[in-house]
Short mmCIF file of N, CA and C in Angstrom, two decimals:
data_model
loop_
_atom_site.label_atom_id
_atom_site.label_comp_id
_atom_site.label_asym_id
_atom_site.label_seq_id
_atom_site.Cartn_x
_atom_site.Cartn_y
_atom_site.Cartn_z
N MET A 1 248.88 130.42 43.79
CA MET A 1 247.99 129.35 44.21
C MET A 1 247.10 128.91 43.06
N ALA A 2 246.55 129.87 42.29
CA ALA A 2 245.65 129.50 41.21
C ALA A 2 246.37 128.70 40.13
N ALA A 3 247.64 129.00 39.88
CA ALA A 3 248.40 128.27 38.87
C ALA A 3 248.49 126.78 39.25
N LYS A 4 248.55 126.50 40.53
CA LYS A 4 248.60 125.13 41.03
C LYS A 4 247.36 124.36 40.59
N PHE A 5 246.24 125.03 40.49
CA PHE A 5 244.99 124.38 40.13
C PHE A 5 244.74 124.38 38.63
N ASN A 6 245.53 125.14 37.87
CA ASN A 6 245.39 125.20 36.43
C ASN A 6 243.98 125.65 36.02
N LEU A 7 243.54 126.77 36.54
CA LEU A 7 242.24 127.32 36.21
C LEU A 7 242.35 128.14 34.94
N ASP A 8 241.30 128.13 34.13
CA ASP A 8 241.31 128.94 32.91
C ASP A 8 240.34 130.11 33.06
N LYS A 9 240.23 130.88 31.98
CA LYS A 9 239.39 132.09 31.98
C LYS A 9 237.94 131.76 32.33
N LEU A 10 237.42 130.65 31.79
CA LEU A 10 236.03 130.27 32.06
C LEU A 10 235.84 129.96 33.54
N ASP A 11 236.79 129.27 34.16
CA ASP A 11 236.69 128.99 35.59
C ASP A 11 236.56 130.29 36.38
N TYR A 12 237.40 131.25 36.05
CA TYR A 12 237.36 132.54 36.76
C TYR A 12 236.06 133.28 36.50
N GLN A 13 235.54 133.21 35.28
CA GLN A 13 234.27 133.85 34.97
C GLN A 13 233.14 133.21 35.78
N ILE A 14 233.15 131.90 35.86
CA ILE A 14 232.13 131.19 36.64
C ILE A 14 232.21 131.60 38.10
N ILE A 15 233.41 131.59 38.65
CA ILE A 15 233.59 132.00 40.06
C ILE A 15 233.07 133.41 40.27
N TYR A 16 233.45 134.33 39.40
CA TYR A 16 233.02 135.73 39.53
C TYR A 16 231.50 135.84 39.49
N GLU A 17 230.89 135.22 38.50
CA GLU A 17 229.43 135.32 38.35
C GLU A 17 228.70 134.68 39.53
N MET A 18 229.16 133.53 39.97
CA MET A 18 228.50 132.85 41.09
C MET A 18 228.69 133.61 42.40
N MET A 19 229.83 134.30 42.56
CA MET A 19 230.01 135.12 43.76
C MET A 19 229.05 136.30 43.77
N GLU A 20 228.70 136.79 42.59
CA GLU A 20 227.75 137.90 42.49
C GLU A 20 226.32 137.43 42.70
N THR A 21 225.96 136.29 42.10
CA THR A 21 224.59 135.79 42.14
C THR A 21 224.60 134.27 42.16
N ALA A 22 224.71 133.69 43.35
CA ALA A 22 224.81 132.24 43.46
C ALA A 22 223.53 131.52 43.07
N GLU A 23 222.40 132.22 43.05
CA GLU A 23 221.15 131.54 42.73
C GLU A 23 220.90 131.40 41.23
N ILE A 24 221.80 131.93 40.41
CA ILE A 24 221.63 131.80 38.96
C ILE A 24 221.70 130.32 38.57
N SER A 25 220.84 129.92 37.65
CA SER A 25 220.85 128.52 37.22
C SER A 25 222.07 128.27 36.33
N TYR A 26 222.49 127.03 36.29
CA TYR A 26 223.62 126.68 35.43
C TYR A 26 223.29 126.98 33.97
N ALA A 27 222.04 126.76 33.58
CA ALA A 27 221.62 127.04 32.20
C ALA A 27 221.73 128.53 31.89
N ASP A 28 221.25 129.37 32.81
CA ASP A 28 221.32 130.82 32.59
C ASP A 28 222.76 131.32 32.61
N LEU A 29 223.55 130.77 33.50
CA LEU A 29 224.96 131.16 33.55
C LEU A 29 225.67 130.71 32.27
N GLY A 30 225.34 129.52 31.80
CA GLY A 30 225.92 129.04 30.54
C GLY A 30 225.60 129.97 29.38
N LYS A 31 224.33 130.41 29.31
CA LYS A 31 223.94 131.36 28.24
C LYS A 31 224.75 132.65 28.35
N LYS A 32 224.92 133.13 29.56
CA LYS A 32 225.64 134.39 29.78
C LYS A 32 227.11 134.26 29.37
N LEU A 33 227.69 133.07 29.59
CA LEU A 33 229.10 132.86 29.29
C LEU A 33 229.32 132.13 27.96
N TYR A 34 228.24 131.87 27.20
CA TYR A 34 228.30 131.25 25.88
C TYR A 34 228.84 129.82 25.91
N VAL A 35 228.40 129.08 26.94
CA VAL A 35 228.71 127.64 27.03
C VAL A 35 227.43 126.94 27.49
N SER A 36 227.45 125.62 27.49
CA SER A 36 226.25 124.88 27.90
C SER A 36 226.12 124.85 29.43
N GLY A 37 224.90 124.63 29.88
CA GLY A 37 224.66 124.46 31.31
C GLY A 37 225.42 123.26 31.85
N GLY A 38 225.57 122.22 31.02
CA GLY A 38 226.33 121.04 31.41
C GLY A 38 227.79 121.36 31.66
N THR A 39 228.35 122.24 30.84
CA THR A 39 229.74 122.68 31.04
C THR A 39 229.88 123.40 32.37
N ILE A 40 228.91 124.25 32.68
CA ILE A 40 228.94 124.96 33.96
C ILE A 40 228.88 123.96 35.11
N HIS A 41 228.00 122.99 35.00
CA HIS A 41 227.85 121.97 36.04
C HIS A 41 229.17 121.23 36.26
N VAL A 42 229.81 120.80 35.18
CA VAL A 42 231.08 120.06 35.28
C VAL A 42 232.14 120.95 35.92
N ARG A 43 232.20 122.22 35.51
CA ARG A 43 233.22 123.13 36.05
C ARG A 43 232.98 123.41 37.53
N ILE A 44 231.75 123.61 37.92
CA ILE A 44 231.45 123.84 39.35
C ILE A 44 231.82 122.62 40.16
N LYS A 45 231.49 121.44 39.67
CA LYS A 45 231.85 120.19 40.36
C LYS A 45 233.37 120.10 40.52
N LYS A 46 234.12 120.44 39.47
CA LYS A 46 235.58 120.41 39.53
C LYS A 46 236.09 121.41 40.57
N LEU A 47 235.51 122.61 40.60
CA LEU A 47 235.93 123.63 41.56
C LEU A 47 235.60 123.21 42.99
N GLN A 48 234.50 122.48 43.17
CA GLN A 48 234.15 121.95 44.49
C GLN A 48 235.14 120.87 44.92
N GLU A 49 235.47 119.99 44.02
CA GLU A 49 236.41 118.91 44.33
C GLU A 49 237.80 119.47 44.69
N MET A 50 238.18 120.57 44.06
CA MET A 50 239.46 121.22 44.36
C MET A 50 239.44 121.96 45.69
N GLY A 51 238.23 122.20 46.21
CA GLY A 51 238.09 122.95 47.45
C GLY A 51 238.02 124.45 47.25
N ILE A 52 237.99 124.89 46.00
CA ILE A 52 237.90 126.32 45.71
C ILE A 52 236.49 126.82 46.00
N VAL A 53 235.49 126.08 45.54
CA VAL A 53 234.09 126.40 45.83
C VAL A 53 233.68 125.53 47.02
N LYS A 54 233.24 126.19 48.07
CA LYS A 54 232.89 125.48 49.31
C LYS A 54 231.40 125.57 49.60
N GLY A 55 230.59 125.45 48.58
CA GLY A 55 229.15 125.49 48.78
C GLY A 55 228.60 126.86 48.50
N THR A 56 227.32 127.03 48.78
CA THR A 56 226.66 128.32 48.61
C THR A 56 225.98 128.68 49.91
N ARG A 57 225.78 129.96 50.09
CA ARG A 57 225.14 130.44 51.31
C ARG A 57 224.03 131.41 50.96
N LEU A 58 223.04 131.41 51.81
CA LEU A 58 221.96 132.36 51.69
C LEU A 58 222.38 133.64 52.40
N ASN A 59 222.29 134.76 51.74
CA ASN A 59 222.65 136.04 52.34
C ASN A 59 221.42 136.60 53.05
N VAL A 60 221.44 136.56 54.37
CA VAL A 60 220.27 136.93 55.18
C VAL A 60 220.54 138.24 55.90
N ASP A 61 219.53 139.11 55.95
CA ASP A 61 219.63 140.33 56.74
C ASP A 61 219.31 139.96 58.19
N LEU A 62 220.36 139.74 58.97
CA LEU A 62 220.19 139.27 60.34
C LEU A 62 219.44 140.27 61.22
N LYS A 63 219.59 141.55 60.95
CA LYS A 63 218.88 142.56 61.75
C LYS A 63 217.37 142.39 61.65
N LEU A 64 216.90 142.02 60.46
CA LEU A 64 215.46 141.81 60.27
C LEU A 64 214.97 140.58 61.02
N LEU A 65 215.89 139.69 61.39
CA LEU A 65 215.53 138.50 62.16
C LEU A 65 215.78 138.69 63.65
N GLY A 66 216.12 139.93 64.04
CA GLY A 66 216.27 140.23 65.46
C GLY A 66 217.67 140.15 66.01
N TYR A 67 218.66 139.95 65.16
CA TYR A 67 220.05 139.94 65.62
C TYR A 67 220.59 141.36 65.49
N ASP A 68 220.54 142.10 66.61
CA ASP A 68 220.82 143.53 66.58
C ASP A 68 222.24 143.92 66.97
N VAL A 69 223.05 142.97 67.42
CA VAL A 69 224.40 143.32 67.88
C VAL A 69 225.44 142.53 67.10
N ILE A 70 226.31 143.27 66.44
CA ILE A 70 227.49 142.68 65.81
C ILE A 70 228.68 143.27 66.53
N ALA A 71 229.57 142.40 66.97
CA ALA A 71 230.75 142.86 67.70
C ALA A 71 231.99 142.14 67.18
N PHE A 72 233.11 142.77 67.40
CA PHE A 72 234.40 142.19 67.05
C PHE A 72 235.19 142.06 68.34
N ILE A 73 235.86 140.94 68.50
CA ILE A 73 236.55 140.67 69.76
C ILE A 73 238.01 140.36 69.47
N GLY A 74 238.88 141.18 70.03
CA GLY A 74 240.30 140.88 69.98
C GLY A 74 240.60 139.95 71.15
N ILE A 75 241.24 138.83 70.88
CA ILE A 75 241.50 137.82 71.90
C ILE A 75 243.00 137.70 72.12
N TYR A 76 243.40 137.88 73.36
CA TYR A 76 244.79 137.70 73.75
C TYR A 76 244.93 136.31 74.33
N LEU A 77 245.88 135.53 73.82
CA LEU A 77 246.13 134.19 74.35
C LEU A 77 247.25 134.25 75.38
N GLU A 78 247.19 133.36 76.36
CA GLU A 78 248.28 133.25 77.34
C GLU A 78 249.57 132.87 76.63
N LYS A 79 249.47 131.93 75.68
CA LYS A 79 250.60 131.50 74.86
C LYS A 79 250.07 131.17 73.48
N SER A 80 250.81 131.53 72.44
CA SER A 80 250.33 131.24 71.09
C SER A 80 250.21 129.74 70.83
N SER A 81 250.92 128.93 71.58
CA SER A 81 250.82 127.47 71.41
C SER A 81 249.44 126.94 71.80
N LEU A 82 248.64 127.75 72.47
CA LEU A 82 247.28 127.34 72.88
C LEU A 82 246.23 127.60 71.79
N TYR A 83 246.66 128.14 70.67
CA TYR A 83 245.74 128.52 69.60
C TYR A 83 244.77 127.39 69.23
N ASP A 84 245.28 126.22 68.89
CA ASP A 84 244.41 125.12 68.44
C ASP A 84 243.40 124.70 69.50
N VAL A 85 243.82 124.69 70.75
CA VAL A 85 242.92 124.31 71.85
C VAL A 85 241.81 125.35 71.99
N VAL A 86 242.18 126.63 71.90
CA VAL A 86 241.20 127.70 72.04
C VAL A 86 240.23 127.70 70.86
N VAL A 87 240.74 127.49 69.65
CA VAL A 87 239.87 127.43 68.47
C VAL A 87 238.81 126.35 68.65
N LYS A 88 239.22 125.20 69.13
CA LYS A 88 238.29 124.09 69.33
C LYS A 88 237.15 124.51 70.27
N GLU A 89 237.48 125.23 71.33
CA GLU A 89 236.46 125.70 72.28
C GLU A 89 235.60 126.80 71.66
N LEU A 90 236.21 127.70 70.91
CA LEU A 90 235.45 128.81 70.31
C LEU A 90 234.44 128.31 69.28
N THR A 91 234.75 127.21 68.60
CA THR A 91 233.80 126.68 67.62
C THR A 91 232.51 126.20 68.27
N LYS A 92 232.53 125.99 69.57
CA LYS A 92 231.34 125.55 70.30
C LYS A 92 230.38 126.71 70.61
N ILE A 93 230.81 127.95 70.35
CA ILE A 93 229.98 129.12 70.62
C ILE A 93 229.34 129.55 69.30
N PRO A 94 228.05 129.28 69.11
CA PRO A 94 227.43 129.52 67.81
C PRO A 94 227.35 131.00 67.41
N GLN A 95 227.42 131.91 68.36
CA GLN A 95 227.35 133.32 68.03
C GLN A 95 228.63 133.84 67.35
N ILE A 96 229.72 133.09 67.48
CA ILE A 96 230.96 133.47 66.79
C ILE A 96 230.85 132.98 65.35
N VAL A 97 230.83 133.92 64.42
CA VAL A 97 230.61 133.58 63.02
C VAL A 97 231.89 133.60 62.19
N ARG A 98 232.94 134.23 62.71
CA ARG A 98 234.20 134.31 61.98
C ARG A 98 235.33 134.40 62.99
N LEU A 99 236.42 133.72 62.70
CA LEU A 99 237.58 133.75 63.59
C LEU A 99 238.84 133.75 62.76
N ASN A 100 239.74 134.66 63.07
CA ASN A 100 241.01 134.75 62.37
C ASN A 100 242.17 134.71 63.35
N TYR A 101 243.23 134.05 62.97
CA TYR A 101 244.51 134.05 63.69
C TYR A 101 245.27 135.24 63.14
N THR A 102 245.70 136.15 63.98
CA THR A 102 246.22 137.43 63.49
C THR A 102 247.60 137.77 64.03
N THR A 103 248.20 138.73 63.36
CA THR A 103 249.40 139.36 63.87
C THR A 103 248.97 140.64 64.56
N GLY A 104 249.88 141.32 65.23
CA GLY A 104 249.53 142.58 65.88
C GLY A 104 249.20 142.37 67.34
N ASN A 105 248.35 143.23 67.86
CA ASN A 105 248.03 143.21 69.28
C ASN A 105 247.33 141.94 69.74
N TYR A 106 246.46 141.40 68.91
CA TYR A 106 245.66 140.26 69.31
C TYR A 106 246.22 138.98 68.70
N SER A 107 246.01 137.89 69.40
CA SER A 107 246.36 136.58 68.83
C SER A 107 245.28 136.14 67.86
N MET A 108 244.04 136.49 68.19
CA MET A 108 242.89 136.09 67.38
C MET A 108 241.91 137.25 67.32
N PHE A 109 241.12 137.27 66.25
CA PHE A 109 240.11 138.30 66.10
C PHE A 109 238.83 137.60 65.65
N ALA A 110 237.75 137.81 66.39
CA ALA A 110 236.49 137.12 66.13
C ALA A 110 235.38 138.10 65.81
N GLU A 111 234.45 137.66 64.99
CA GLU A 111 233.22 138.42 64.76
C GLU A 111 232.11 137.62 65.42
N ILE A 112 231.25 138.34 66.13
CA ILE A 112 230.18 137.70 66.89
C ILE A 112 228.87 138.40 66.57
N VAL A 113 227.81 137.61 66.43
CA VAL A 113 226.48 138.16 66.14
C VAL A 113 225.54 137.70 67.25
N CYS A 114 224.88 138.66 67.88
CA CYS A 114 223.97 138.36 69.00
C CYS A 114 222.62 139.06 68.80
N LYS A 115 221.61 138.52 69.46
CA LYS A 115 220.28 139.13 69.39
C LYS A 115 220.24 140.47 70.12
N ASP A 116 220.95 140.56 71.25
CA ASP A 116 220.92 141.79 72.02
C ASP A 116 222.16 141.86 72.92
N ILE A 117 222.27 142.95 73.66
CA ILE A 117 223.42 143.16 74.55
C ILE A 117 223.48 142.10 75.64
N ASN A 118 222.33 141.65 76.12
CA ASN A 118 222.33 140.61 77.15
C ASN A 118 222.96 139.32 76.63
N GLN A 119 222.65 138.96 75.40
CA GLN A 119 223.27 137.76 74.83
C GLN A 119 224.77 137.96 74.63
N LEU A 120 225.16 139.14 74.19
CA LEU A 120 226.58 139.45 74.05
C LEU A 120 227.29 139.33 75.39
N ARG A 121 226.69 139.89 76.44
CA ARG A 121 227.28 139.80 77.78
C ARG A 121 227.44 138.34 78.21
N HIS A 122 226.41 137.54 77.94
CA HIS A 122 226.47 136.12 78.29
C HIS A 122 227.64 135.43 77.57
N VAL A 123 227.76 135.68 76.28
CA VAL A 123 228.84 135.05 75.51
C VAL A 123 230.19 135.49 76.04
N LEU A 124 230.34 136.79 76.28
CA LEU A 124 231.64 137.31 76.75
C LEU A 124 231.96 136.81 78.16
N HIS A 125 231.02 136.97 79.05
CA HIS A 125 231.28 136.67 80.47
C HIS A 125 231.20 135.19 80.79
N ASP A 126 230.16 134.54 80.31
CA ASP A 126 229.91 133.15 80.71
C ASP A 126 230.55 132.11 79.80
N GLU A 127 230.93 132.49 78.61
CA GLU A 127 231.51 131.50 77.71
C GLU A 127 232.97 131.81 77.36
N LEU A 128 233.21 132.95 76.77
CA LEU A 128 234.58 133.29 76.34
C LEU A 128 235.58 133.33 77.49
N GLN A 129 235.24 134.04 78.53
CA GLN A 129 236.20 134.25 79.62
C GLN A 129 236.54 132.97 80.37
N LYS A 130 235.73 131.93 80.17
CA LYS A 130 235.98 130.67 80.89
C LYS A 130 236.85 129.69 80.09
N ILE A 131 237.23 130.08 78.88
CA ILE A 131 238.05 129.19 78.05
C ILE A 131 239.50 129.29 78.50
N LYS A 132 240.06 128.15 78.86
CA LYS A 132 241.45 128.09 79.29
C LYS A 132 242.35 128.46 78.12
N GLY A 133 243.28 129.35 78.37
CA GLY A 133 244.21 129.81 77.34
C GLY A 133 243.94 131.23 76.89
N ILE A 134 242.71 131.72 77.14
CA ILE A 134 242.41 133.12 76.82
C ILE A 134 242.83 133.97 78.01
N GLU A 135 243.74 134.87 77.76
CA GLU A 135 244.23 135.76 78.81
C GLU A 135 243.23 136.89 79.07
N ARG A 136 242.82 137.54 77.98
CA ARG A 136 241.82 138.61 78.07
C ARG A 136 241.28 138.90 76.69
N THR A 137 240.23 139.70 76.64
CA THR A 137 239.62 140.08 75.37
C THR A 137 239.38 141.57 75.34
N GLU A 138 239.18 142.08 74.15
CA GLU A 138 238.79 143.47 73.95
C GLU A 138 237.66 143.46 72.93
N THR A 139 236.55 144.09 73.27
CA THR A 139 235.34 144.02 72.44
C THR A 139 235.04 145.35 71.79
N PHE A 140 234.69 145.28 70.50
CA PHE A 140 234.29 146.45 69.73
C PHE A 140 232.89 146.18 69.19
N ILE A 141 231.94 147.05 69.49
CA ILE A 141 230.58 146.88 69.00
C ILE A 141 230.42 147.67 67.71
N SER A 142 229.90 147.02 66.69
CA SER A 142 229.69 147.67 65.40
C SER A 142 228.42 148.52 65.47
N LEU A 143 228.53 149.75 65.07
CA LEU A 143 227.36 150.63 65.03
C LEU A 143 226.63 150.52 63.69
N GLU A 144 227.38 150.18 62.64
CA GLU A 144 226.78 150.06 61.32
C GLU A 144 227.78 149.36 60.40
N GLU A 145 227.27 148.47 59.55
CA GLU A 145 228.10 147.88 58.50
C GLU A 145 227.87 148.70 57.24
N SER A 146 228.89 149.40 56.81
CA SER A 146 228.75 150.28 55.65
C SER A 146 228.67 149.50 54.34
N PHE A 147 229.47 148.47 54.21
CA PHE A 147 229.35 147.58 53.07
C PHE A 147 230.04 146.27 53.38
N ASN A 148 229.68 145.26 52.59
CA ASN A 148 230.25 143.92 52.72
C ASN A 148 230.29 143.36 51.32
N ARG A 149 231.48 143.04 50.83
CA ARG A 149 231.56 142.57 49.45
C ARG A 149 232.62 141.49 49.31
N ASN A 150 232.52 140.78 48.21
CA ASN A 150 233.52 139.78 47.85
C ASN A 150 234.67 140.46 47.13
N VAL A 151 235.83 139.85 47.18
CA VAL A 151 236.95 140.32 46.40
C VAL A 151 236.66 140.01 44.93
N VAL A 152 237.12 140.85 44.02
CA VAL A 152 236.93 140.59 42.59
C VAL A 152 238.01 139.60 42.17
N VAL A 153 237.59 138.42 41.75
CA VAL A 153 238.50 137.34 41.39
C VAL A 153 238.70 137.35 39.88
N THR A 154 239.97 137.41 39.46
CA THR A 154 240.29 137.37 38.02
C THR A 154 241.48 136.44 37.82
N ASN A 155 241.75 136.11 36.58
CA ASN A 155 242.90 135.27 36.27
C ASN A 155 244.12 136.12 35.91
N GLN A 156 244.08 137.38 36.20
CA GLN A 156 245.20 138.29 35.89
C GLN A 156 246.23 138.28 36.97
#
């Protein structure tokens, strides 16, 4: 895939550094990589236009903001052909922060973040279970996130 975009070593260095510390200024990143801040700006713009860089996000400790429940939900579909319809409905539930189409036991696997068990119950019972095409779900509550990291991106 990367060969299709014709990325060079500097592109990969920029991606790696920005994945580690997105708040670094282009000028500081340029100094670190021995190029100008303008070069960094042009390269980031190019990576955005290619769709490789999809913006930046603030990494927030949700527990400190009162979001105490993280759960994973395996979703069984009545038919796999209903996937697109179900995805459209699931995007309307703001507590679902990640959704994957999967192989194995589940058709889909979702990550959900809630303030408490009552909110989780509401999402599961009052929202998820009412979506046409979902046969059933299986919920796993996370007791602790041990680590969360980005993949190390290189041009190798």
